[in-house]
Short mmCIF file of C-alpha atoms in Angstrom, two decimals:
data_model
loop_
_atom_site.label_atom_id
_atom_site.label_comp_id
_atom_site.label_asym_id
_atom_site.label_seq_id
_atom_site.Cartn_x
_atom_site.Cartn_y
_atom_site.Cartn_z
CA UNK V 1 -26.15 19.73 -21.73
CA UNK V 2 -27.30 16.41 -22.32
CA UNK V 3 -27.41 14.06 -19.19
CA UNK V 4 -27.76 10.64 -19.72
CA UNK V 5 -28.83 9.77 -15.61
CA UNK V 6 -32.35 11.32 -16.17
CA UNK V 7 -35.31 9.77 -14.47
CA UNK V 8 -37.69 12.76 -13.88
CA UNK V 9 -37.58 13.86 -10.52
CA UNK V 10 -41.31 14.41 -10.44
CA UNK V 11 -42.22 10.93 -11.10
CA UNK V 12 -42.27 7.83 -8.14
CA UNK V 13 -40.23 4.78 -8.74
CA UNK V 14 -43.96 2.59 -8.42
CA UNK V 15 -44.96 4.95 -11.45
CA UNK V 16 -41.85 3.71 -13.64
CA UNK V 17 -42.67 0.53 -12.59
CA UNK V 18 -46.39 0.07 -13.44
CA UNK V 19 -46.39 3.05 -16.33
CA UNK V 20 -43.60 2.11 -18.27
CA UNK V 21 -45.77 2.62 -21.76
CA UNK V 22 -46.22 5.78 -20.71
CA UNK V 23 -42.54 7.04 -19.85
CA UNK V 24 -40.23 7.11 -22.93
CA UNK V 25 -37.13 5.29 -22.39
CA UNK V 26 -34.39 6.99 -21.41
CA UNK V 27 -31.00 7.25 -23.55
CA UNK V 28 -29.74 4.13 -23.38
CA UNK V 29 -27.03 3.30 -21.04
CA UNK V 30 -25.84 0.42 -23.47
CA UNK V 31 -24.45 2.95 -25.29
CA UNK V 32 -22.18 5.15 -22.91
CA UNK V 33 -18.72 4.49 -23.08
CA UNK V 34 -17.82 4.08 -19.20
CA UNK V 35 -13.90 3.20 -18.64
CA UNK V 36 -13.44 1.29 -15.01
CA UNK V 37 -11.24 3.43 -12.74
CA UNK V 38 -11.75 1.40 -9.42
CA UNK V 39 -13.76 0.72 -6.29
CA UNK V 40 -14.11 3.65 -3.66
CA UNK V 41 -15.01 2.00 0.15
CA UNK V 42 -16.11 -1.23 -1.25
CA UNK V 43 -19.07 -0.26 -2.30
CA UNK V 44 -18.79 2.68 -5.20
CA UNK V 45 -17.80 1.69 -8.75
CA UNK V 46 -15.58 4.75 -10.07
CA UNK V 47 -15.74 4.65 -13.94
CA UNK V 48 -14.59 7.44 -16.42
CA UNK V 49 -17.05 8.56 -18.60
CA UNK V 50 -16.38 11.54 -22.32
CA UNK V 51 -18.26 13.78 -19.71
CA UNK V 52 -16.35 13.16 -15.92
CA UNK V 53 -16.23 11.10 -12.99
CA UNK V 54 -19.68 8.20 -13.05
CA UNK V 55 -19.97 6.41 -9.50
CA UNK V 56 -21.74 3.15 -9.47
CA UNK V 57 -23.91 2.42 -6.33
CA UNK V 58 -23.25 -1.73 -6.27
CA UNK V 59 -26.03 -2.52 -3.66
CA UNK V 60 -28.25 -0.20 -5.58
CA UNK V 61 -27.47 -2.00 -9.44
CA UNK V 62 -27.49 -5.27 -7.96
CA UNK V 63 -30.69 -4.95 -6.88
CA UNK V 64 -32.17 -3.78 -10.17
CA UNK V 65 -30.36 -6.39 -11.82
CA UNK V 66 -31.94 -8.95 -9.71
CA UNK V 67 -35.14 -7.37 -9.60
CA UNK V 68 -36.05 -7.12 -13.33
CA UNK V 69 -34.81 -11.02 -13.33
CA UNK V 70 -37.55 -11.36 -10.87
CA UNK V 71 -40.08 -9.78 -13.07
CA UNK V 72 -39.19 -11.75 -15.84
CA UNK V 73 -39.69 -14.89 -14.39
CA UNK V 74 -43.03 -14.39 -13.05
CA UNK V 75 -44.21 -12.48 -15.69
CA UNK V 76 -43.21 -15.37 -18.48
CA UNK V 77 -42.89 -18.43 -16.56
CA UNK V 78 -44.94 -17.28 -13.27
CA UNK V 79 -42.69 -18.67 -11.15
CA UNK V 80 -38.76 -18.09 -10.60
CA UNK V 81 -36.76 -20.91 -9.96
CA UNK V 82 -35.53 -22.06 -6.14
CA UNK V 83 -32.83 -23.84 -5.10
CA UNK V 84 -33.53 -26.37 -2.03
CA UNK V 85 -31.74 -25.66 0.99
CA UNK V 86 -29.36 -28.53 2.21
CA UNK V 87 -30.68 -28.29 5.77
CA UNK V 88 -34.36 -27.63 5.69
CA UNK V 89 -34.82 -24.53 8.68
CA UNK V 90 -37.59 -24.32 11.10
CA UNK V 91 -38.64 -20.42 12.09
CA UNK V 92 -40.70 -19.56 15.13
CA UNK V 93 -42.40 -16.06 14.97
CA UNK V 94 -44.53 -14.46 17.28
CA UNK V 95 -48.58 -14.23 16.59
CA UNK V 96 -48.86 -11.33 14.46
CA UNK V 97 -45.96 -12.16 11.93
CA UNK V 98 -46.78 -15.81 12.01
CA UNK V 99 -50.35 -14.90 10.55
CA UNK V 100 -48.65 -12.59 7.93
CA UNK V 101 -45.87 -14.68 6.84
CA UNK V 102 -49.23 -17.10 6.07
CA UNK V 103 -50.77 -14.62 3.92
CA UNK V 104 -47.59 -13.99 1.91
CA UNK V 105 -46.68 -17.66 1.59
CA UNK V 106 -48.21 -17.90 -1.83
CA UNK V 107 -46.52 -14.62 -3.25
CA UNK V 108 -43.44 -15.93 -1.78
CA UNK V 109 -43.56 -19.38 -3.01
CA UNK V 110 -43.92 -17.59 -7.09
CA UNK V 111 -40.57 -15.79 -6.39
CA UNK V 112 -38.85 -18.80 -5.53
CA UNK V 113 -39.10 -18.38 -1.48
CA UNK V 114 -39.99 -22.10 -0.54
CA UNK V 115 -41.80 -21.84 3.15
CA UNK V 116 -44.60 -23.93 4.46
CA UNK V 117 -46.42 -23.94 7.48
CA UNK V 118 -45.64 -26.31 10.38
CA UNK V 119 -47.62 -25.48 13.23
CA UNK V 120 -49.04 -22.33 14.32
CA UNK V 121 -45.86 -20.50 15.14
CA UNK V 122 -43.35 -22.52 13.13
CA UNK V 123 -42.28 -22.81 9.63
CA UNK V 124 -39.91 -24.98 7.30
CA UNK V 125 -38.02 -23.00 4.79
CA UNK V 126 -36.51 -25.29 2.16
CA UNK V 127 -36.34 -23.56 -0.74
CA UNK V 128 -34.80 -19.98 -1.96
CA UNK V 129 -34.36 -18.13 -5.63
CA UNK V 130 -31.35 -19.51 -7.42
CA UNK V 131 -30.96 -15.61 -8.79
CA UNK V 132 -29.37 -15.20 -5.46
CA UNK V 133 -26.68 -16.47 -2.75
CA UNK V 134 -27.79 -16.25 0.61
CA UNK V 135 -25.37 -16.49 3.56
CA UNK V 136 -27.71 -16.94 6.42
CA UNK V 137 -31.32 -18.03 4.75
CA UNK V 138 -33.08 -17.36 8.23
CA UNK V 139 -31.68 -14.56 9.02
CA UNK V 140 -32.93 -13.25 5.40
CA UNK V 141 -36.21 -14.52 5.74
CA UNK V 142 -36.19 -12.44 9.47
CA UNK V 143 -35.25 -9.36 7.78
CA UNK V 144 -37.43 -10.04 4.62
CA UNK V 145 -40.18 -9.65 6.97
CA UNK V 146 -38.88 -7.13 8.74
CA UNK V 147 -38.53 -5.18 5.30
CA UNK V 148 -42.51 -6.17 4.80
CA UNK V 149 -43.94 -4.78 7.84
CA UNK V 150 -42.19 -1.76 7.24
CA UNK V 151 -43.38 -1.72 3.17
CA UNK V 152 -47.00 -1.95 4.75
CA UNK V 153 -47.43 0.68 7.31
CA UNK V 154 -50.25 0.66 8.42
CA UNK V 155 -49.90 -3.15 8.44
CA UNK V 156 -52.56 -4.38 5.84
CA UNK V 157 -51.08 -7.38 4.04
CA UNK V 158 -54.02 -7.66 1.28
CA UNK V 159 -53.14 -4.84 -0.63
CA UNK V 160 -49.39 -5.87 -0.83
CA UNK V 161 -48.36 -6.50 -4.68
CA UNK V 162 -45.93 -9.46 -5.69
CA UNK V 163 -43.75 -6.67 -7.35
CA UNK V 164 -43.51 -4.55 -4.11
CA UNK V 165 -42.63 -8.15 -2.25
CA UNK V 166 -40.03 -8.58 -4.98
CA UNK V 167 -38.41 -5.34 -4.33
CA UNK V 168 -38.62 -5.95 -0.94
CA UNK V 169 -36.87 -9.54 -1.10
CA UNK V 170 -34.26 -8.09 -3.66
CA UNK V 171 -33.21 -5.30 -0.97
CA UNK V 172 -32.84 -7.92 1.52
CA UNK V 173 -30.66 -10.40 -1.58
CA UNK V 174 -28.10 -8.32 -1.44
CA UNK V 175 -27.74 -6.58 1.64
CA UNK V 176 -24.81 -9.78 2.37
CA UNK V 177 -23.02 -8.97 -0.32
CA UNK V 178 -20.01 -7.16 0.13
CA UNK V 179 -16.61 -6.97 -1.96
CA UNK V 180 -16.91 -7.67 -5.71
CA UNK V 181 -13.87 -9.00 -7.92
CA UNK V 182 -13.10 -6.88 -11.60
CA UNK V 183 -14.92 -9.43 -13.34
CA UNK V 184 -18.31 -9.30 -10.73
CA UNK V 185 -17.82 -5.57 -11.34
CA UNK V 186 -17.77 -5.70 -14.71
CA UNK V 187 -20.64 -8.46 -14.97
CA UNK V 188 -23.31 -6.46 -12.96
CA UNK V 189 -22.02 -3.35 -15.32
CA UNK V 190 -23.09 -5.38 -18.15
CA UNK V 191 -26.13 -6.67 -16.33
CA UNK V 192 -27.29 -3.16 -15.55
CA UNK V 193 -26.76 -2.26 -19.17
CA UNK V 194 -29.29 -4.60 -20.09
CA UNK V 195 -32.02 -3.33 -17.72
CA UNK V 196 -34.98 -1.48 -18.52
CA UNK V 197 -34.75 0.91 -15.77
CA UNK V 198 -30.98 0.96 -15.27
CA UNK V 199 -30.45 4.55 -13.13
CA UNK V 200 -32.38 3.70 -10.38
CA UNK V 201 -32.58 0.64 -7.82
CA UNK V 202 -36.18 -0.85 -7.44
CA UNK V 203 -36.92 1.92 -4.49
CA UNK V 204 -36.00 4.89 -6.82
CA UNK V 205 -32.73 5.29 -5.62
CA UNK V 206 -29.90 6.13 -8.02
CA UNK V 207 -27.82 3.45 -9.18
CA UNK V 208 -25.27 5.82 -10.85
CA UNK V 209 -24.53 9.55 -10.17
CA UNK V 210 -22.55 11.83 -12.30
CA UNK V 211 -19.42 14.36 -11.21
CA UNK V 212 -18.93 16.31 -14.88
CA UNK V 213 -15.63 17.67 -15.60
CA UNK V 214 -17.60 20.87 -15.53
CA UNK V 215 -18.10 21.10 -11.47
CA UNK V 216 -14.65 19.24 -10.98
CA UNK V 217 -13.21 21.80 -12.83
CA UNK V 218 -15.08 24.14 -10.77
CA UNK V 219 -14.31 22.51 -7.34
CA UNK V 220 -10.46 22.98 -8.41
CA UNK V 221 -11.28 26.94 -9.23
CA UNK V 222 -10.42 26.08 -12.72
CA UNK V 223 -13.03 27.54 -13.97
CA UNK V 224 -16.06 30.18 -11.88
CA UNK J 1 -16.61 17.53 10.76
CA UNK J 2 -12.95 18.69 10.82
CA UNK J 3 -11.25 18.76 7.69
CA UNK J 4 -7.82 18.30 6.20
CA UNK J 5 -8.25 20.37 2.94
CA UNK J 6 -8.57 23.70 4.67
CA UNK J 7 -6.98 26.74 3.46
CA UNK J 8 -8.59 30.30 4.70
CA UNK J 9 -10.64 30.99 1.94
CA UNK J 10 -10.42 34.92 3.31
CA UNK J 11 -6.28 34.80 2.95
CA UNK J 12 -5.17 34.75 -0.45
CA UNK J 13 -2.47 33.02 -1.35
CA UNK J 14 0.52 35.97 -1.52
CA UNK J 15 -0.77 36.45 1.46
CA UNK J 16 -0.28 32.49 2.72
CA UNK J 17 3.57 33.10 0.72
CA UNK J 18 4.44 35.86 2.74
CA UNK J 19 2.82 35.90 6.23
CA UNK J 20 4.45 31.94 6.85
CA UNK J 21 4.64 32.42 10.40
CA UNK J 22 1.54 34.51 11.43
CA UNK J 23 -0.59 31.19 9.46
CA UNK J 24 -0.94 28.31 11.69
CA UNK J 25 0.35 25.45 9.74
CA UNK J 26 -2.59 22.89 7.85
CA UNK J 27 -3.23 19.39 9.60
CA UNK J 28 -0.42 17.83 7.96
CA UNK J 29 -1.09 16.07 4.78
CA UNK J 30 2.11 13.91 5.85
CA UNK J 31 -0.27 11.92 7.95
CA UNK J 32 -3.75 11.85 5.94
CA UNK J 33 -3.96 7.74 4.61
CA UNK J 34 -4.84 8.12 1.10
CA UNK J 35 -5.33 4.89 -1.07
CA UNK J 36 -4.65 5.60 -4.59
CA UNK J 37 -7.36 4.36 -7.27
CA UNK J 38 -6.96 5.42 -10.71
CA UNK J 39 -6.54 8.58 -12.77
CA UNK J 40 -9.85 10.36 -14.12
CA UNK J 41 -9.15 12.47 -17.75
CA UNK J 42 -5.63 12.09 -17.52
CA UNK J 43 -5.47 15.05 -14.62
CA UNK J 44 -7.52 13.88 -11.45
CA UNK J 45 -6.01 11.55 -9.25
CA UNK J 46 -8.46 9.43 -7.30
CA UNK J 47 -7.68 8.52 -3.92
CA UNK J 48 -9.49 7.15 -1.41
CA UNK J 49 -8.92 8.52 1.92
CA UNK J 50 -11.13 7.77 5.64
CA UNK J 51 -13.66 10.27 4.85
CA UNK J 52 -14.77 9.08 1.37
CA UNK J 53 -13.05 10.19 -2.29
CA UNK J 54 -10.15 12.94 -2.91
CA UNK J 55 -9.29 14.13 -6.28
CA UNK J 56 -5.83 15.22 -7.06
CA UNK J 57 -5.18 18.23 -9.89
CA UNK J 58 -1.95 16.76 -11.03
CA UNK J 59 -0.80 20.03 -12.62
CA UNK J 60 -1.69 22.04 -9.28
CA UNK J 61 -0.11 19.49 -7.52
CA UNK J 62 3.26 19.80 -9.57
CA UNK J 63 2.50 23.52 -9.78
CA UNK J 64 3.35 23.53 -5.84
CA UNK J 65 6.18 21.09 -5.57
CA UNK J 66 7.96 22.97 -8.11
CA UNK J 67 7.11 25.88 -6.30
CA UNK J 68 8.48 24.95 -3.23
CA UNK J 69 11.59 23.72 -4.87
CA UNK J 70 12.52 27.22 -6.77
CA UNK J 71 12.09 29.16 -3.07
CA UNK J 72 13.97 26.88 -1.34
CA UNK J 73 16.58 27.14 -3.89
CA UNK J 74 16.60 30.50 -4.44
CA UNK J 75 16.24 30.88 -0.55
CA UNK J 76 19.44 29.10 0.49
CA UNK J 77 21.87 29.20 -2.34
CA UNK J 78 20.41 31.92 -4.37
CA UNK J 79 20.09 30.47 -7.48
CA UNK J 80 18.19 27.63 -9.08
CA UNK J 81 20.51 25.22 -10.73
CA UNK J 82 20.50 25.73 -14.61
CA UNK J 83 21.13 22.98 -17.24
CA UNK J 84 22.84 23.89 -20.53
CA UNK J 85 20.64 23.75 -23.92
CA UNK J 86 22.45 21.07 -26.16
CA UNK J 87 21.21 23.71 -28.53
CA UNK J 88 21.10 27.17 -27.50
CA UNK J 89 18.05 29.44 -29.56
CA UNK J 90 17.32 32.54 -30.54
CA UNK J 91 14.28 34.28 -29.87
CA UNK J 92 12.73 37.05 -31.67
CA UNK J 93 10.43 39.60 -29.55
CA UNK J 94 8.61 42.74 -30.23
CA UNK J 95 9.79 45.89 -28.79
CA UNK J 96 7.69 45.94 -26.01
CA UNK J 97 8.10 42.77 -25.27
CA UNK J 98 12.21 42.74 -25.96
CA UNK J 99 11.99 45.99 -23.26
CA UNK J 100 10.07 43.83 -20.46
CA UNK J 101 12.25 40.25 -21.32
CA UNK J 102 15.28 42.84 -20.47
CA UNK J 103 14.32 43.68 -17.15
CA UNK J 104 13.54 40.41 -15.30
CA UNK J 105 16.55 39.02 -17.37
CA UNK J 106 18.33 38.74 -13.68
CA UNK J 107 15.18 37.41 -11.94
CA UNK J 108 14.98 34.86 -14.53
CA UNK J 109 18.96 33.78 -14.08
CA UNK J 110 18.15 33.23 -10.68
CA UNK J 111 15.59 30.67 -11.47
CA UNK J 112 17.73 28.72 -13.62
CA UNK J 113 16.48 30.42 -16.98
CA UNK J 114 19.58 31.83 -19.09
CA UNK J 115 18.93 33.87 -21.42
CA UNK J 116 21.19 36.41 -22.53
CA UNK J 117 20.59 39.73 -24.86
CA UNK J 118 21.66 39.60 -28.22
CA UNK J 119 20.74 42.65 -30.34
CA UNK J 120 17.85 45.15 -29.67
CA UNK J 121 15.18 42.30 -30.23
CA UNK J 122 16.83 38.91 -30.28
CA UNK J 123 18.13 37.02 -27.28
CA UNK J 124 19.75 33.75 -26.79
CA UNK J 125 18.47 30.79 -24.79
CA UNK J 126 20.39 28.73 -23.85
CA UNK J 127 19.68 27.33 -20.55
CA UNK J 128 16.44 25.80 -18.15
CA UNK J 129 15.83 24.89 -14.28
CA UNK J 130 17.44 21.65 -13.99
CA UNK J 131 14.16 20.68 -12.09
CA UNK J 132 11.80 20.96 -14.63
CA UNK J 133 11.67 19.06 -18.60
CA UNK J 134 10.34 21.13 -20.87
CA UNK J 135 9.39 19.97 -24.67
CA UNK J 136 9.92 23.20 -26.53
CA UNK J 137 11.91 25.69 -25.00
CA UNK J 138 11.94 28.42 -27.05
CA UNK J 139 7.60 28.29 -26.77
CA UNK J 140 7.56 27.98 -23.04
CA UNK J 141 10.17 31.30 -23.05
CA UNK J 142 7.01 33.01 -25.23
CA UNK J 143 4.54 31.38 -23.26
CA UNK J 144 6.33 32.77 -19.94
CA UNK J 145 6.97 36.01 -21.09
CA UNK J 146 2.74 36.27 -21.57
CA UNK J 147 1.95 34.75 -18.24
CA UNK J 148 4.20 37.63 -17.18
CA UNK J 149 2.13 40.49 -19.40
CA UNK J 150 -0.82 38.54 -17.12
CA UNK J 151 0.20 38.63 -13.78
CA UNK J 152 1.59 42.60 -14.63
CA UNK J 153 -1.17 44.15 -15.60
CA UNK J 154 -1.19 47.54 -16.17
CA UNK J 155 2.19 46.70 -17.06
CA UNK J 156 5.00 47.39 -14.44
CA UNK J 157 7.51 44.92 -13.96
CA UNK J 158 9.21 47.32 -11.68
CA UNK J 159 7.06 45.70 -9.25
CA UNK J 160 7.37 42.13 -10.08
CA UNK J 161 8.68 40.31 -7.18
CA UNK J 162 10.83 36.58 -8.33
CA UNK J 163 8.09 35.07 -6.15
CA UNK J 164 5.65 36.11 -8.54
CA UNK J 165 8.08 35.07 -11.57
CA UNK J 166 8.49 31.63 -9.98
CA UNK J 167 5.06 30.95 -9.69
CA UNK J 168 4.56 32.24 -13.23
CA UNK J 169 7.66 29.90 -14.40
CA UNK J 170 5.94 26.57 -12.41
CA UNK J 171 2.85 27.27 -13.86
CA UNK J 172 4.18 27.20 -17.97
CA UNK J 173 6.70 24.50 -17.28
CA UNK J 174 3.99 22.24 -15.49
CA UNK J 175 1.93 22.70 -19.02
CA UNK J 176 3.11 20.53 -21.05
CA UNK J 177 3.49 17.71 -18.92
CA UNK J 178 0.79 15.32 -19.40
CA UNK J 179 -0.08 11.91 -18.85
CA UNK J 180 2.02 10.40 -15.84
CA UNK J 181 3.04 6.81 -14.43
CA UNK J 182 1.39 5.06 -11.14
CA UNK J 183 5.07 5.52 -9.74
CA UNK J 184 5.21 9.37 -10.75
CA UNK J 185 2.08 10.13 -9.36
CA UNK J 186 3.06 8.33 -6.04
CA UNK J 187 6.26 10.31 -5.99
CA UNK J 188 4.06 13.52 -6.91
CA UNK J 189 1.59 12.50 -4.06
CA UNK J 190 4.79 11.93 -1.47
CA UNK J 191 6.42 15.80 -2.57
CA UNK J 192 3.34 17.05 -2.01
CA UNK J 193 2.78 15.70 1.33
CA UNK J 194 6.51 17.02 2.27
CA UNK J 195 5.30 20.83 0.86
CA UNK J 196 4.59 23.73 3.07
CA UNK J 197 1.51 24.41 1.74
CA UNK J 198 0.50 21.25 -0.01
CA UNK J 199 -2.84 21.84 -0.27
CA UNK J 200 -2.89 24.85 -3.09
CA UNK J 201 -0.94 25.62 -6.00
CA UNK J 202 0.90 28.83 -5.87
CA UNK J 203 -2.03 31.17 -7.62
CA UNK J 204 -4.05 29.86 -4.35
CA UNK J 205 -6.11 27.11 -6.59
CA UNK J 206 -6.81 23.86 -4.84
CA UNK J 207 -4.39 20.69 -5.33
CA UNK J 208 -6.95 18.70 -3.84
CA UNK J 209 -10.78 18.40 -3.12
CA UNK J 210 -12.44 15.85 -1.42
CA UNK J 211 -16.31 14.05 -1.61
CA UNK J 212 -16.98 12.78 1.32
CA UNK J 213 -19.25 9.84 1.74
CA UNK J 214 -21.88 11.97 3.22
CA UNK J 215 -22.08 14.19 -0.27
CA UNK J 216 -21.69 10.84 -1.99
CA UNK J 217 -24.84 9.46 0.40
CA UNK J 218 -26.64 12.20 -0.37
CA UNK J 219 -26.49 12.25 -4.09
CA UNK J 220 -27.25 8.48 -3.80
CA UNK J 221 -30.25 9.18 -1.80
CA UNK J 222 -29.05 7.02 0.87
CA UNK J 223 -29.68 10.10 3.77
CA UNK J 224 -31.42 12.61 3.64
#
């Protein structure tokens, strides 16, 4: 049968990304009627589908949706817009992330992360994307870098790509985010529907999975 | 992990009907916190439970509280209570099938169906278990009499026990009934939690199966 959540196994989420000519599109998800059942542990969107049960990974869509957002931006305007913080933050790092945090400042600063330098050790973030609400903008830029040294194992900074940053900083985006209202639910549906890559999250993950009526019905001994 | 949904898959379930007090009694579905969600097809019921997503079969689920109804009945006062037709009907059988109708006529009395002979191949209906709505009577009389040819064959209703007949009776008069309320499948929930054996229907099917976040995890690629 037909499935309509088919990225080829085979195939690495960096490939999508930087092939896309190359891969045909899949069957669109604009088109596949998905009824909203409810929200299983706060975090799965259940939603009926004319072939079973569709679960919606909302960490996992939200970051696509914010991710292709990202690549808009830079790729028409080259820069996505930031929001200045209220209370400008200072961040002290030790050696070794302080002179990586440098080298990423300018990648940063196109994707609407607002840091400059302020002594050897200490930087003034003032500024982040206003794609994205941010409880604790320190604590994000921590874990953003936290997310980069792991991205670049063995550390080597050059080589890192403002796309692999962005997928990086979207991971980190919406970590915070927890409980969604009907409407939020149905919004990021919508906003997933309009993505380019909607069944995966910017690390390859699935954004929705599929339980047909087929292995329910065998699960329940219905059918064999 | 222990789990609730656990019947002996190496039992089967005349077995489970029969042997009550040699089979250690389930962890108690009485006590297993299920959040309700939505309905899925107009059959699964999706609750949300500790351990990730159960699915009710609505039909299995009636299936066994109907089930459990019928013995007790038939186990203290002998006899299911009947209610009149407003319109009694005939039915018109073959003669192999008038021959088989005759012999579980008493069975069937004590289960609340009246039916009474009325020339070689016509009988009279012209009463149904009080517990049970059914649309068309006279079709789920022809529909019962072929769940019976099922469950005897080669053909001996000799051997046909009214445990057997009961569970063929629940499973034709739980047919027809379709899509249900939020407050009937709460109430269908709360009978099943108060059943013996709440978690198959009487042919040993499941009522309930459960994802648990781990499968979901996994199919999300979130572990490994």
């Amino acid at each position: 049968p037909q499935t309509f959540i088919s990225p080829p196994s085979s195939v690495s989420c960096v490939q999508l990304e930087t092939q896309k000519d190359l891969y045909p599109p899949p069957v669109s998800l604009l088109h596949v009627p998905l009824r909203y059942i409810g929200v299983l542990g706060n975090l799965y969107v259940l939603f009926e589908s004319d072939r079973g049960l569709v679960l919606m990974d909302q960490h996992a869509a939200h970051e696509r949706v914010l991710f292709e957002r990202m690549l808009s931006y830079v790729g028409t305007n080259g820069v996505v817009p930031s929001q200045k913080l209220l209370l400008p933050q200072t961040i002290e790092l030790s050696t070794r992330d302080s002179q990586m945090l440098r080298e990423i400042l300018p990648a940063l600063q196109q994707l609407g992360i607002s840091i400059a330098e302020f002594g050897p050790h200490t930087f003034l973030l003032d500024g982040l994307p206003a794609l994205i609400k941010i409880g604790d903008p320190k604590q994000f830029v921590l874990d953003l870098i936290d997310g980069v040294k792991e991205a670049t194992v063995p550390l080597d900074i050059r080589h890192l790509g403002w796309e692999t940053l962005a997928r990086t900083v979207c991971r980190h985006a919406v970590k915070a985010h927890d409980p969604l209202s009907h409407e939020e639910i149905l919004a990021l549906l919508e906003q997933l529907r309009h993505c380019q890559m909607p069944y995966t999250c910017p690390h390859g993950r699935p954004t929705l999975i599929e339980l047909s009526y087929q292995e329910i019905e065998k699960k329940f001994g219905r059918v064999t």
